[in-house]
Amino acid sequence: MSSSSSSSFSSVKLPAGLVRQAREAAQPQRRSVAGQIEYWATLGRIAEETGLTVQEAREAIARYDAAARHAEEAVDAVDAIEARFLAAESSGRLAQAVRQTVLDNRSKAPAARRAA
């Protein structure tokens, strides 16, 4: 589950047994204790508000998280393309590639006209 997008946090007192259970449940999922409690709270809220079963709510959370990861990967890919473009532009490779493409297309144009 992704972390909360809110930048403000509050402290609450929780029973030690709940914190212990959260610590045990969090470890195999590689979540923090707070992240595990947040996950449980989100799962319970979804189940309560929508009437979904716990399994359906888990699946909904997993789909949401997968979509969020995919969106982050897409942004990273666009950033990588932009970085390569800027590097090619600053090194002169971009202008060289454009010139070569124009020359290649010009050399093909007369042959295409003769065939028509």
mmCIF file of C-alpha atoms in Angstrom:
data_model
loop_
_atom_site.group_PDB
_atom_site.id
_atom_site.type_symbol
_atom_site.label_atom_id
_atom_site.label_comp_id
_atom_site.label_asym_id
_atom_site.label_seq_id
_atom_site.Cartn_x
_atom_site.Cartn_y
_atom_site.Cartn_z
ATOM 1 C CA MET A 1 0.000 0.000 0.000
ATOM 2 C CA SER A 2 1.304 3.449 -0.747
ATOM 3 C CA SER A 3 1.977 5.827 2.080
ATOM 4 C CA SER A 4 -0.450 8.566 2.950
ATOM 5 C CA SER A 5 -0.147 11.664 0.789
ATOM 6 C CA SER A 6 -0.886 13.897 3.762
ATOM 7 C CA SER A 7 2.093 15.701 5.219
ATOM 8 C CA SER A 8 0.620 16.047 8.717
ATOM 9 C CA PHE A 9 0.685 13.225 11.235
ATOM 10 C CA SER A 10 -0.857 12.665 14.640
ATOM 11 C CA SER A 11 0.234 10.491 17.516
ATOM 12 C CA VAL A 12 -2.169 8.032 19.097
ATOM 13 C CA LYS A 13 -1.846 5.526 21.907
ATOM 14 C CA LEU A 14 -2.526 1.960 20.876
ATOM 15 C CA PRO A 15 -2.677 -1.193 22.948
ATOM 16 C CA ALA A 16 0.705 -2.964 23.069
ATOM 17 C CA GLY A 17 -0.922 -6.180 21.838
ATOM 18 C CA LEU A 18 -2.176 -4.457 18.678
ATOM 19 C CA VAL A 19 1.243 -2.954 18.019
ATOM 20 C CA ARG A 20 2.835 -6.402 18.499
ATOM 21 C CA GLN A 21 0.335 -7.964 16.069
ATOM 22 C CA ALA A 22 0.972 -5.182 13.562
ATOM 23 C CA ARG A 23 4.754 -5.707 13.875
ATOM 24 C CA GLU A 24 4.339 -9.445 13.227
ATOM 25 C CA ALA A 25 2.002 -8.874 10.265
ATOM 26 C CA ALA A 26 4.139 -6.074 8.817
ATOM 27 C CA GLN A 27 7.408 -7.991 8.603
ATOM 28 C CA PRO A 28 6.529 -10.433 5.787
ATOM 29 C CA GLN A 29 4.835 -7.609 3.857
ATOM 30 C CA ARG A 30 7.868 -5.317 4.312
ATOM 31 C CA ARG A 31 5.718 -2.621 5.868
ATOM 32 C CA SER A 32 6.442 -0.495 8.883
ATOM 33 C CA VAL A 33 4.269 -0.968 11.954
ATOM 34 C CA ALA A 34 2.551 2.325 11.158
ATOM 35 C CA GLY A 35 2.135 1.237 7.529
ATOM 36 C CA GLN A 36 0.550 -2.048 8.641
ATOM 37 C CA ILE A 37 -1.905 -0.267 10.934
ATOM 38 C CA GLU A 38 -2.696 2.196 8.135
ATOM 39 C CA TYR A 39 -3.301 -0.775 5.803
ATOM 40 C CA TRP A 40 -5.636 -2.419 8.307
ATOM 41 C CA ALA A 41 -7.508 0.847 8.817
ATOM 42 C CA THR A 42 -7.876 1.339 5.056
ATOM 43 C CA LEU A 43 -8.999 -2.251 4.591
ATOM 44 C CA GLY A 44 -11.578 -1.926 7.353
ATOM 45 C CA ARG A 45 -12.837 1.422 6.074
ATOM 46 C CA ILE A 46 -13.288 0.073 2.535
ATOM 47 C CA ALA A 47 -15.068 -3.048 3.788
ATOM 48 C CA GLU A 48 -17.319 -1.049 6.100
ATOM 49 C CA GLU A 49 -18.200 1.717 3.631
ATOM 50 C CA THR A 50 -18.698 -0.458 0.553
ATOM 51 C CA GLY A 51 -19.947 -3.727 1.954
ATOM 52 C CA LEU A 52 -17.115 -5.571 0.231
ATOM 53 C CA THR A 53 -15.635 -8.635 1.839
ATOM 54 C CA VAL A 54 -12.159 -8.295 3.301
ATOM 55 C CA GLN A 55 -10.758 -10.261 0.338
ATOM 56 C CA GLU A 56 -12.515 -7.957 -2.161
ATOM 57 C CA ALA A 57 -11.187 -4.917 -0.289
ATOM 58 C CA ARG A 58 -7.649 -6.391 -0.355
ATOM 59 C CA GLU A 59 -7.932 -6.902 -4.105
ATOM 60 C CA ALA A 60 -9.175 -3.330 -4.561
ATOM 61 C CA ILE A 61 -6.199 -1.993 -2.587
ATOM 62 C CA ALA A 62 -3.783 -4.156 -4.608
ATOM 63 C CA ARG A 63 -5.263 -2.878 -7.898
ATOM 64 C CA TYR A 64 -5.006 0.718 -6.689
ATOM 65 C CA ASP A 65 -1.381 0.249 -5.630
ATOM 66 C CA ALA A 66 -0.500 -1.435 -8.940
ATOM 67 C CA ALA A 67 -2.064 1.439 -10.886
ATOM 68 C CA ALA A 68 -0.151 3.963 -8.772
ATOM 69 C CA ARG A 69 3.143 2.111 -9.395
ATOM 70 C CA HIS A 70 2.386 1.973 -13.129
ATOM 71 C CA ALA A 71 1.729 5.729 -13.191
ATOM 72 C CA GLU A 72 5.046 6.380 -11.409
ATOM 73 C CA GLU A 73 6.877 4.144 -13.904
ATOM 74 C CA ALA A 74 5.291 6.024 -16.816
ATOM 75 C CA VAL A 75 6.492 9.349 -15.401
ATOM 76 C CA ASP A 76 9.979 7.875 -14.947
ATOM 77 C CA ALA A 77 9.968 6.688 -18.591
ATOM 78 C CA VAL A 78 8.952 10.138 -19.873
ATOM 79 C CA ASP A 79 11.652 11.731 -17.719
ATOM 80 C CA ALA A 80 14.225 9.332 -19.206
ATOM 81 C CA ILE A 81 13.136 10.153 -22.764
ATOM 82 C CA GLU A 82 13.337 13.865 -22.032
ATOM 83 C CA ALA A 83 16.805 13.464 -20.523
ATOM 84 C CA ARG A 84 18.044 11.575 -23.615
ATOM 85 C CA PHE A 85 16.512 14.222 -25.885
ATOM 86 C CA LEU A 86 18.179 17.062 -23.966
ATOM 87 C CA ALA A 87 21.522 15.228 -23.995
ATOM 88 C CA ALA A 88 21.264 14.674 -27.761
ATOM 89 C CA GLU A 89 20.302 18.321 -28.263
ATOM 90 C CA SER A 90 23.165 19.697 -26.194
ATOM 91 C CA SER A 91 25.765 17.430 -27.825
ATOM 92 C CA GLY A 92 24.645 18.248 -31.366
ATOM 93 C CA ARG A 93 23.623 14.644 -32.063
ATOM 94 C CA LEU A 94 19.975 15.664 -32.421
ATOM 95 C CA ALA A 95 20.701 18.218 -35.158
ATOM 96 C CA GLN A 96 22.991 15.708 -36.875
ATOM 97 C CA ALA A 97 20.283 13.017 -36.799
ATOM 98 C CA VAL A 98 17.717 15.454 -38.238
ATOM 99 C CA ARG A 99 20.097 16.490 -41.041
ATOM 100 C CA GLN A 100 20.826 12.838 -41.870
ATOM 101 C CA THR A 101 17.107 12.005 -41.956
ATOM 102 C CA VAL A 102 16.434 14.922 -44.321
ATOM 103 C CA LEU A 103 19.278 13.807 -46.609
ATOM 104 C CA ASP A 104 18.030 10.219 -46.597
ATOM 105 C CA ASN A 105 14.500 11.340 -47.454
ATOM 106 C CA ARG A 106 15.750 13.606 -50.252
ATOM 107 C CA SER A 107 17.690 10.758 -51.805
ATOM 108 C CA LYS A 108 14.558 8.564 -51.758
ATOM 109 C CA ALA A 109 12.237 11.277 -53.154
ATOM 110 C CA PRO A 110 13.398 11.198 -56.824
ATOM 111 C CA ALA A 111 13.106 7.396 -56.924
ATOM 112 C CA ALA A 112 9.572 7.602 -55.562
ATOM 113 C CA ARG A 113 8.645 10.246 -58.177
ATOM 114 C CA ARG A 114 9.995 8.121 -61.052
ATOM 115 C CA ALA A 115 8.013 5.104 -59.852
ATOM 116 C CA ALA A 116 4.773 7.098 -59.835
#
